Coordinates of C-alpha atoms in Angstrom, one line a residue:
M521 CA -77.0 -20.2 -49.8
F522 CA -73.7 -18.9 -51.1
G523 CA -74.9 -15.4 -50.4
K524 CA -75.7 -16.2 -46.8
L525 CA -72.3 -17.8 -46.4
L526 CA -70.6 -14.8 -47.9
Q527 CA -72.5 -12.5 -45.6
H528 CA -71.7 -14.6 -42.5
S529 CA -67.9 -14.6 -43.5
F530 CA -68.0 -10.9 -43.9
R531 CA -69.6 -10.5 -40.5
I532 CA -66.9 -12.6 -38.9
F533 CA -64.2 -10.6 -40.7
I534 CA -65.7 -7.3 -39.4
L535 CA -65.9 -8.6 -35.8
S536 CA -62.4 -10.0 -36.0
A537 CA -61.1 -6.6 -37.3
K538 CA -62.9 -4.8 -34.5
S539 CA -61.4 -7.2 -32.0
Q540 CA -57.9 -6.7 -33.3
A541 CA -58.4 -2.9 -33.3
R542 CA -59.5 -3.1 -29.6
S543 CA -56.6 -5.3 -28.8
S544 CA -54.2 -2.9 -30.6
A545 CA -55.7 0.0 -28.7
R546 CA -55.2 -1.8 -25.4
V547 CA -51.6 -2.5 -26.3
R548 CA -50.9 1.1 -27.2
R549 CA -52.5 2.4 -24.1
Y550 CA -50.7 -0.1 -22.0
G551 CA -47.5 0.8 -23.6
K552 CA -47.9 4.4 -22.6
M553 CA -49.1 3.5 -19.2
S554 CA -46.3 1.0 -18.6
K555 CA -43.7 3.7 -19.1
P556 CA -43.5 6.1 -16.1
T557 CA -43.0 9.8 -16.9
I558 CA -39.9 11.3 -15.3
Y559 CA -38.4 14.8 -15.2
L560 CA -34.7 15.3 -16.0
T561 CA -33.1 18.6 -14.9
R562 CA -30.2 18.4 -17.4
K563 CA -29.6 16.5 -20.6
L564 CA -27.2 13.6 -20.2
N565 CA -24.8 11.8 -22.6
S566 CA -26.4 9.9 -25.5
A567 CA -26.0 6.4 -23.9
A568 CA -27.7 7.5 -20.7
M569 CA -30.5 9.2 -22.6
K570 CA -31.1 6.2 -24.7
R571 CA -31.3 3.9 -21.7
L572 CA -33.6 6.3 -19.9
E573 CA -35.9 6.7 -23.0
E574 CA -36.2 2.9 -23.4
Q575 CA -37.8 2.7 -19.9
C576 CA -39.4 6.0 -19.3
V577 CA -41.3 8.9 -20.9
V578 CA -38.7 11.6 -20.5
E579 CA -39.4 15.3 -20.0
L580 CA -36.3 17.5 -19.5
W581 CA -34.8 20.9 -19.2
E582 CA -32.4 21.3 -22.2
G583 CA -30.8 24.6 -21.2
P584 CA -27.1 24.7 -20.4
D585 CA -27.6 26.3 -17.0
P586 CA -29.6 24.8 -14.0
V587 CA -33.3 24.5 -14.5
P588 CA -35.1 27.7 -13.3
R589 CA -36.9 27.1 -10.0
E590 CA -40.3 28.0 -11.4
T591 CA -39.8 25.7 -14.4
L592 CA -39.0 22.8 -12.1
L593 CA -42.0 23.4 -10.0
S594 CA -44.4 23.7 -12.9
N595 CA -43.0 20.5 -14.6
I596 CA -42.6 18.1 -11.7
A597 CA -46.4 17.6 -11.4
N598 CA -47.6 14.0 -12.4
K599 CA -44.0 12.7 -12.6
K600 CA -43.1 9.4 -11.1
G601 CA -39.4 10.0 -11.1
L602 CA -36.9 12.9 -10.9
C603 CA -33.3 12.8 -12.1
C604 CA -31.5 15.8 -10.7
L605 CA -28.1 17.4 -10.1
L606 CA -26.4 18.9 -7.0
T607 CA -27.4 22.4 -8.4
D608 CA -31.1 21.5 -7.9
R609 CA -32.6 22.2 -4.5
I610 CA -35.1 19.5 -3.8
D611 CA -37.2 20.6 -0.8
Q612 CA -40.7 20.6 0.5
E613 CA -41.9 23.1 -2.1
V614 CA -40.7 20.7 -4.9
L615 CA -42.3 17.7 -3.1
D616 CA -45.6 19.6 -2.8
A617 CA -45.6 20.2 -6.5
G618 CA -44.5 16.6 -7.4
T619 CA -47.2 14.7 -5.5
D620 CA -46.7 11.6 -7.6
L621 CA -42.9 11.3 -7.1
K622 CA -41.8 7.8 -6.2
V623 CA -38.0 8.0 -6.9
I624 CA -35.4 10.8 -6.8
S625 CA -32.0 10.0 -8.4
T626 CA -29.2 12.6 -8.1
M627 CA -26.1 12.5 -10.2
S628 CA -23.8 13.3 -7.3
V629 CA -22.2 11.7 -4.3
G630 CA -23.2 14.6 -2.1
F631 CA -26.8 15.0 -1.1
D632 CA -26.9 18.3 0.9
H633 CA -29.2 19.7 -1.8
L634 CA -31.9 17.2 -0.9
D635 CA -34.2 17.7 2.1
L636 CA -33.9 14.1 3.3
P637 CA -36.4 14.3 6.1
A638 CA -39.1 15.7 3.8
I639 CA -38.3 13.2 1.1
R640 CA -38.4 10.2 3.4
A641 CA -41.6 11.4 5.1
K642 CA -43.2 10.8 1.7
N643 CA -41.6 7.4 1.3
I644 CA -39.7 8.5 -1.8
R645 CA -36.6 6.4 -2.6
I646 CA -33.3 8.2 -3.2
G647 CA -30.5 7.1 -5.5
Y648 CA -27.0 8.7 -5.7
T649 CA -23.7 8.1 -7.3
P650 CA -20.9 7.4 -4.8
G651 CA -17.8 5.4 -5.6
V652 CA -17.5 6.1 -9.3
L653 CA -16.1 9.6 -8.8
K654 CA -13.6 8.9 -6.0
D655 CA -10.6 8.5 -8.2
A656 CA -11.2 11.6 -10.4
T657 CA -11.9 13.7 -7.3
A658 CA -8.8 12.4 -5.5
E659 CA -6.7 13.3 -8.6
L660 CA -8.1 16.8 -8.7
T661 CA -7.4 17.2 -5.0
M662 CA -3.8 16.2 -5.6
C663 CA -3.7 18.8 -8.4
L664 CA -4.8 21.5 -5.9
I665 CA -2.3 20.3 -3.2
L666 CA 0.6 20.6 -5.7
A667 CA -0.6 23.7 -7.5
T668 CA -1.2 25.6 -4.3
G669 CA 1.9 24.4 -2.4
R670 CA 4.2 25.0 -5.4
R671 CA 2.5 28.3 -6.4
L672 CA 1.9 27.1 -10.0
M673 CA -0.9 29.5 -10.9
E674 CA 1.1 32.5 -9.5
A675 CA 4.2 31.3 -11.3
S676 CA 2.4 30.8 -14.6
K677 CA 1.0 34.3 -14.4
E678 CA 4.4 35.8 -13.8
A679 CA 5.7 34.0 -16.8
A680 CA 2.9 35.3 -19.0
T681 CA 3.1 38.9 -17.8
G682 CA 6.8 39.6 -17.8
G683 CA 7.6 38.9 -14.2
W684 CA 10.0 36.1 -15.2
S685 CA 13.3 38.0 -15.8
S686 CA 15.8 35.3 -15.0
W687 CA 16.4 32.2 -13.0
S688 CA 16.7 33.2 -9.3
P689 CA 17.6 31.0 -6.4
F690 CA 14.7 31.8 -4.1
W691 CA 12.1 33.3 -6.4
M692 CA 8.7 31.4 -6.6
C693 CA 9.7 28.9 -3.9
G694 CA 6.8 27.0 -2.4
M695 CA 6.2 24.0 -0.2
G696 CA 6.5 20.4 -1.4
L697 CA 5.2 17.2 0.2
L698 CA 8.5 15.5 1.0
G699 CA 8.9 15.3 4.8
K700 CA 5.7 17.3 5.5
T701 CA 2.6 16.3 7.5
V702 CA -0.6 15.9 5.6
G703 CA -3.9 15.9 7.4
V704 CA -7.1 14.7 5.8
V705 CA -10.4 15.5 7.3
G706 CA -12.9 12.8 6.2
A707 CA -11.3 9.4 5.4
G708 CA -14.2 8.1 3.2
A709 CA -14.0 7.1 -0.4
V710 CA -12.3 10.3 -1.6
G711 CA -10.2 11.0 1.5
S712 CA -8.7 7.5 1.5
E713 CA -7.8 7.8 -2.2
V714 CA -6.2 11.2 -1.5
M715 CA -4.0 9.6 1.1
R716 CA -3.0 6.8 -1.2
R717 CA -1.9 9.4 -3.8
V718 CA 0.0 11.5 -1.2
K719 CA 2.0 8.5 0.1
P720 CA 4.4 8.2 -2.8
F721 CA 5.5 11.8 -2.3
R722 CA 7.0 10.6 1.0
P723 CA 5.4 12.8 3.6
K724 CA 6.6 12.7 7.2
D725 CA 3.1 11.8 8.6
L726 CA -0.3 11.0 7.2
L727 CA -3.0 12.1 9.7
Y728 CA -6.8 11.7 9.4
V729 CA -10.0 12.6 11.2
N730 CA -12.9 10.3 10.7
R731 CA -16.0 9.2 12.6
T732 CA -14.7 5.7 12.8
P733 CA -11.1 4.3 12.7
R734 CA -9.7 3.1 9.4
P735 CA -7.3 0.3 10.4
D736 CA -7.0 -0.6 6.7
L737 CA -5.4 2.8 6.0
E738 CA -3.3 2.6 9.1
E739 CA -1.9 -0.8 8.0
E740 CA -1.5 0.1 4.3
L741 CA -0.3 3.7 4.5
G742 CA 0.9 4.2 8.1
A743 CA -1.9 6.7 8.5
K744 CA -2.8 7.8 12.1
Q745 CA -6.2 8.8 13.4
V746 CA -6.1 11.9 15.5
E747 CA -8.5 14.5 17.0
L748 CA -9.2 17.5 14.8
D749 CA -7.3 20.0 17.0
E750 CA -4.1 17.9 16.7
L751 CA -4.5 17.6 13.0
L752 CA -5.0 21.4 12.6
A753 CA -2.0 22.2 14.8
T754 CA 0.5 19.8 13.3
S755 CA -0.4 19.5 9.6
D756 CA 1.4 21.4 6.8
Y757 CA -1.5 20.6 4.5
V758 CA -5.0 20.4 5.8
V759 CA -7.3 18.7 3.2
A760 CA -11.1 18.8 3.5
C761 CA -12.7 15.6 2.1
T762 CA -15.7 15.4 4.4
S763 CA -19.4 15.4 3.5
L764 CA -21.5 18.4 4.3
N765 CA -24.0 17.9 7.1
S766 CA -25.1 19.6 10.3
D767 CA -21.9 18.5 12.1
T768 CA -19.5 19.7 9.4
Q769 CA -21.3 23.0 8.4
E770 CA -18.6 25.7 8.6
M771 CA -16.3 23.5 10.7
F772 CA -13.4 25.3 9.1
N773 CA -14.0 28.6 10.8
E774 CA -12.0 31.4 12.4
E775 CA -11.1 29.2 15.4
A776 CA -10.0 26.3 13.2
F777 CA -7.8 28.5 11.1
S778 CA -6.2 30.1 14.2
K779 CA -5.1 26.6 15.3
M780 CA -3.2 26.0 12.0
K781 CA 0.4 26.7 11.3
K782 CA 1.0 30.1 9.7
T783 CA 2.6 28.3 6.7
A784 CA -0.3 25.7 6.5
I785 CA -2.0 25.2 3.2
F786 CA -5.7 24.5 3.3
V787 CA -7.3 22.5 0.4
N788 CA -11.1 21.9 0.0
S789 CA -12.5 19.5 -2.6
A790 CA -15.5 18.6 -0.4
R791 CA -18.3 21.2 -0.3
G792 CA -18.1 25.0 0.1
G793 CA -20.4 24.8 3.1
V794 CA -17.8 23.1 5.3
V795 CA -15.9 26.4 5.3
D796 CA -16.8 29.8 6.9
Q797 CA -15.7 31.6 3.8
D798 CA -15.4 35.1 5.4
A799 CA -13.2 33.5 8.1
L800 CA -11.0 32.0 5.3
I801 CA -10.7 35.3 3.6
K802 CA -9.6 36.9 6.8
A803 CA -7.1 34.1 7.5
L804 CA -5.5 34.5 4.1
E805 CA -5.5 38.4 4.3
N806 CA -3.9 38.3 7.8
E807 CA -1.5 35.5 6.9
T808 CA -3.0 33.3 9.7
I809 CA -2.4 30.5 7.2
G810 CA -0.2 30.3 4.2
A811 CA -2.5 29.5 1.3
A812 CA -5.7 27.9 0.1
G813 CA -6.7 25.7 -2.8
L814 CA -10.4 25.5 -3.5
D815 CA -12.5 23.5 -5.9
V816 CA -15.7 24.4 -4.1
T817 CA -16.9 27.7 -2.7
T818 CA -20.0 29.4 -1.3
P819 CA -21.9 30.4 -3.5
E820 CA -21.2 28.6 -6.8
P821 CA -20.2 30.2 -9.1
L822 CA -18.1 32.5 -6.9
P823 CA -18.9 36.2 -7.7
L824 CA -16.0 37.8 -9.6
S825 CA -16.0 40.5 -6.9
S826 CA -14.9 38.0 -4.2
P827 CA -11.6 39.0 -2.5
L828 CA -10.4 35.4 -3.0
F829 CA -9.9 36.0 -6.8
K830 CA -7.5 38.9 -5.9
M831 CA -5.2 36.9 -3.6
K832 CA -2.0 35.4 -4.9
N833 CA -2.1 32.7 -2.2
C834 CA -5.4 31.3 -3.3
V835 CA -6.1 28.9 -6.2
I836 CA -9.8 28.6 -7.2
L837 CA -11.3 26.0 -9.5
P838 CA -14.9 25.8 -10.7
H839 CA -16.0 22.6 -9.0
I840 CA -14.4 20.2 -11.4
G841 CA -13.5 17.4 -9.0
S842 CA -15.2 14.7 -11.0
A843 CA -14.8 16.3 -14.4
T844 CA -13.4 13.6 -16.5
Y845 CA -15.4 12.2 -19.4
T846 CA -15.1 8.6 -18.0
T847 CA -16.3 9.6 -14.6
R848 CA -19.2 11.9 -15.6
Y849 CA -20.5 9.2 -18.1
A850 CA -20.3 6.6 -15.3
M851 CA -22.2 9.0 -12.9
A852 CA -24.9 9.6 -15.5
M853 CA -25.4 5.8 -16.2
L854 CA -25.5 5.1 -12.5
A855 CA -28.1 7.8 -11.9
V856 CA -30.2 6.5 -14.7
E857 CA -30.0 2.9 -13.4
N858 CA -30.9 4.0 -9.9
L859 CA -34.0 5.8 -11.3
I860 CA -35.1 2.9 -13.5
C861 CA -34.6 0.2 -10.8
G862 CA -36.4 2.4 -8.2
L863 CA -39.4 2.9 -10.4
K864 CA -39.6 -0.8 -11.0
G865 CA -39.5 -1.5 -7.3
E866 CA -36.2 -3.3 -7.6
E867 CA -33.0 -2.9 -5.7
M868 CA -31.0 0.2 -6.8
P869 CA -27.3 -0.1 -7.6
E870 CA -26.7 2.8 -5.1
E871 CA -29.6 3.8 -2.8
L872 CA -29.3 6.4 -0.1
K873 CA -30.9 4.7 2.8
A874 CA -31.8 6.1 6.2
K875 CA -29.2 5.4 8.9

């Protein structure tokens, strides 16, 4: 009897062990299945990576440069989500390769690198990172305004190469902001912050061009909404802060530059595509305008052979508008949260919705 009892207990133990094993196997499989696989086109900071890896199976391009096109196409298959940068062109070809994509999250406020109609045709949700970079970009825009107007780069080079022989009353004179007219094209998040930073320099007038009036800026800063032609003709500084779209593509062209003052300073911290760059080069060479300060160009990086690098009246920066540690970390975390929330079917912190 004791033998039968022992045999029965052993059989129960074996069945229980098999059941637990099956249960454990189900948990492990469920754990893998419950984490969607995503592709990341550039490694982010440690906090953003940790958050992403908690919620997703992450595959990524670890190179310092943008992911090669063929690498992106070959790795996007079977991915539920994509976290990309403005250097990654996400078009029909990518979407055809990534047939399982549910969410695309870009670590940028601009979205001209995304084929929006093609993405929306596939009901793929889109996250982006506006707001968090407006202050850093506005600060950098002010740097360009001052550096270009006061000829800082040119003066620094003179000091470093022996051109500075003595103090001279009219040597290296430039244009300040006091009593000048500053025109901002695009009074959105960045443009409005640029105007707020310009105001303490006591300009004569603050003008802006925008699709809709900004009564808040008019009341707060005394800004005035005008038509583009008036802004171009009357501004001492013309500052491009507009987004790039079909309406703004190369809006600063030969005709636009011809309407500006010969002493006008053109500053672009928006997108290179809002400028006809050949027309800008011509305007600077022919002294149609006074100078230009650029954080963005076409293409990027700008080839070293570009005539712009040879001009004393042109300041060029390598697209560093949002390049502060605080801002870039915030952008990374927002891009990650957009992706995670989108994959869960939840509301994104910042979703780019069709208008």
